[in-house]
Amino acid sequence: MKLTPQVLELNWEATAERIKQFIKDYIEKVSANGVVLGISGGVDSSTAAAISALALGGDKVLGLIMPEEETYNPKDIEDAKLIAEKFGFKTETVDISKILKAFYSSIPAFNPEEKISKGNIKARTRMICIYYYANTQKRVVVGSSDKSETMMGYFTKWGDIAADISPLMDLYKTQVRKLALHIGVPKEIAMKPSTPALWPGHLAEEELGIKYEILDLILYGLERFMPPEKIAEQLGLSVETVNKIKERWVANEHKRRMPLTVKLQYRTVGADFRIPRTK
Amino acid sequence: MNQLKVALAQMTCIKADKNKNINKMRTFAEKARKEKAKLVVFPELSLTDYVVRDLLYELAEPVPGPSVEKIAEIAKENKLYMVFGMPEKSEKAESVIYNTAVLVGPRGYIGKYRKMYLPTHSVFEEKRYFRPGYETPVFETELGKIGLIICYDVFFPEVSRALKLKGAQIIICISASPAVRRNFFETLTAARAIENNTFVIYVNLVGIEEGLQFWGGSRIISPSGSIIKKAKYNEEDFVVGEIDLDDIKHIAAFVPTIRDLRPEIYQKLKDMAEAL
């Protein structure tokens, strides 16, 4: 197997169709009124919202724009609104600044220097707002997480990852960009540098220390059980770089699972209780 | 009678609801009768749906048993042969379940086949629940000699070959294959037909379960590998196609794979497989 950008090519029409059917089928099975999701103006949430609207019709989709003072970016808000307009769904703006300030001032141990912990409060606050709309309007929460970030554990546990369905989670970031272009997301949004926006100037590739074009090929190789030495050789990287990615992927499994419990009884939630999903 | 119409009931199944699935089967059977089909085939585990996990312990029934009787009744009413899939509970031991294909006909229950190859890799977890079967029965019916296989069995040519060596003219493969594996099944079902000079009737599940999209694409394949009739991809469908068992004779002279069998290779294969 040769790790070239071609291996990440999919039939985008068929992929879009599969994802649309998946969303539609789920919403019908659970008899929901529609979906709700946070939209940041970035590629992942724009694509998740756009494909939801294509699957269900825009009237079934609600996008929540949730800015806060520290990372306020009018361009991102403009982009989120542009996607909503283009794909015909409604948005609502929830300014979370006051909620965040209440958290910061209420937590005795709060330390503004702990920027990841502080940023996680932002992601979890957004999750709370999204689920409020889901509960009160009987909507399903659509997650925007992609495969690159999920494998790397590059998300906030119980925060931006929290959702009922995550239709893009089996697509690497560079694949989400291609799908975005295919379904008509404007190029400047599809190719926009990714940011979790947990602090000002926060850029995913800078924090991860690698370009998505390379990361996705490393992850693709790891997914297919390729030894790190072989991946490194093919991509002209050091084995250390590939091993670091591999270690990070494995170490973050705890973020992708139900909470671990001690086995005490006959069948245990998250372990050997294997019940099919009916809703 | 060498010509017969076969109906492919490519249905979406209701999870863990045997009565609703039997009612769906009834509707398809009535449709098959109206279209003068003599045989109607349903997907793997069509009585319960495919992904039912731990619910299998409560859903499994003996074969024959209550659900088989109900479906046999539908077959009798419609003067049809019917093949469907269900979890079979052993009557001899507790918590022993088979993934079984059942054949019923106008005079009731005929027989069963227990899946021999249970996929337990990727998203599949069949060995967790099922015991594999050990028999490859061929049923002599007024329609012809029928052998049954289930889904992943199609990857193992020896199962279909065993059926052929027992005289099967029609191999029915019931299936629950997700979309990422479509190419494999489209190739292998045709291969089993060609290499054995038999008709292959493949009926796959449709619908989305646990993120898996079952792709449908059910088909009747002639002994030369051509598709006689094909159902739609990814949606519930019902199609009827006609087969003529005389075609087997014509193709067997043209592609004489059974005449050319080399029995001595089987002992060698056994030795090599054991030494793997």
mmCIF file of C-alpha atoms in Angstrom, chain A residues 17-18 21-23 25 29 267 271-278, chain B residues 15 51-55 125 128-129 179-180 208 210-211 213 234:
data_model
loop_
_atom_site.group_PDB
_atom_site.id
_atom_site.type_symbol
_atom_site.label_atom_id
_atom_site.label_comp_id
_atom_site.label_asym_id
_atom_site.label_seq_id
_atom_site.Cartn_x
_atom_site.Cartn_y
_atom_site.Cartn_z
ATOM 1 C CA GLU A 17 -25.644 9.978 -0.292
ATOM 2 C CA ARG A 18 -24.726 7.445 2.412
ATOM 3 C CA GLN A 21 -29.480 8.449 4.249
ATOM 4 C CA PHE A 22 -27.873 7.796 7.632
ATOM 5 C CA ILE A 23 -29.111 11.118 9.038
ATOM 6 C CA ASP A 25 -32.977 7.195 8.738
ATOM 7 C CA LYS A 29 -36.395 6.082 13.658
ATOM 8 C CA ARG A 267 -23.672 -7.977 32.728
ATOM 9 C CA ALA A 271 -18.591 -3.804 28.918
ATOM 10 C CA ASP A 272 -20.736 -6.820 28.150
ATOM 11 C CA PHE A 273 -24.201 -5.363 28.044
ATOM 12 C CA ARG A 274 -24.713 -5.590 24.295
ATOM 13 C CA ILE A 275 -28.065 -4.206 23.423
ATOM 14 C CA PRO A 276 -28.939 -3.082 19.908
ATOM 15 C CA ARG A 277 -29.716 0.559 19.361
ATOM 16 C CA THR A 278 -33.373 1.002 18.644
ATOM 17 C CA LYS B 15 -35.749 -4.848 15.044
ATOM 18 C CA VAL B 51 -28.188 -6.561 14.657
ATOM 19 C CA VAL B 52 -30.059 -7.693 17.764
ATOM 20 C CA ARG B 53 -27.037 -8.583 19.905
ATOM 21 C CA ASP B 54 -27.946 -9.851 23.410
ATOM 22 C CA LEU B 55 -31.637 -9.945 22.474
ATOM 23 C CA GLU B 125 -19.596 -10.496 16.258
ATOM 24 C CA ARG B 128 -19.995 -14.387 20.283
ATOM 25 C CA TYR B 129 -23.552 -15.606 19.907
ATOM 26 C CA ALA B 179 -22.230 -1.478 1.900
ATOM 27 C CA VAL B 180 -18.443 -1.476 2.336
ATOM 28 C CA ILE B 208 -29.372 1.085 8.319
ATOM 29 C CA GLU B 210 -25.803 0.737 14.031
ATOM 30 C CA GLY B 211 -24.376 2.920 11.259
ATOM 31 C CA GLN B 213 -25.995 0.429 5.625
ATOM 32 C CA ASN B 234 -30.137 0.522 -0.626
#
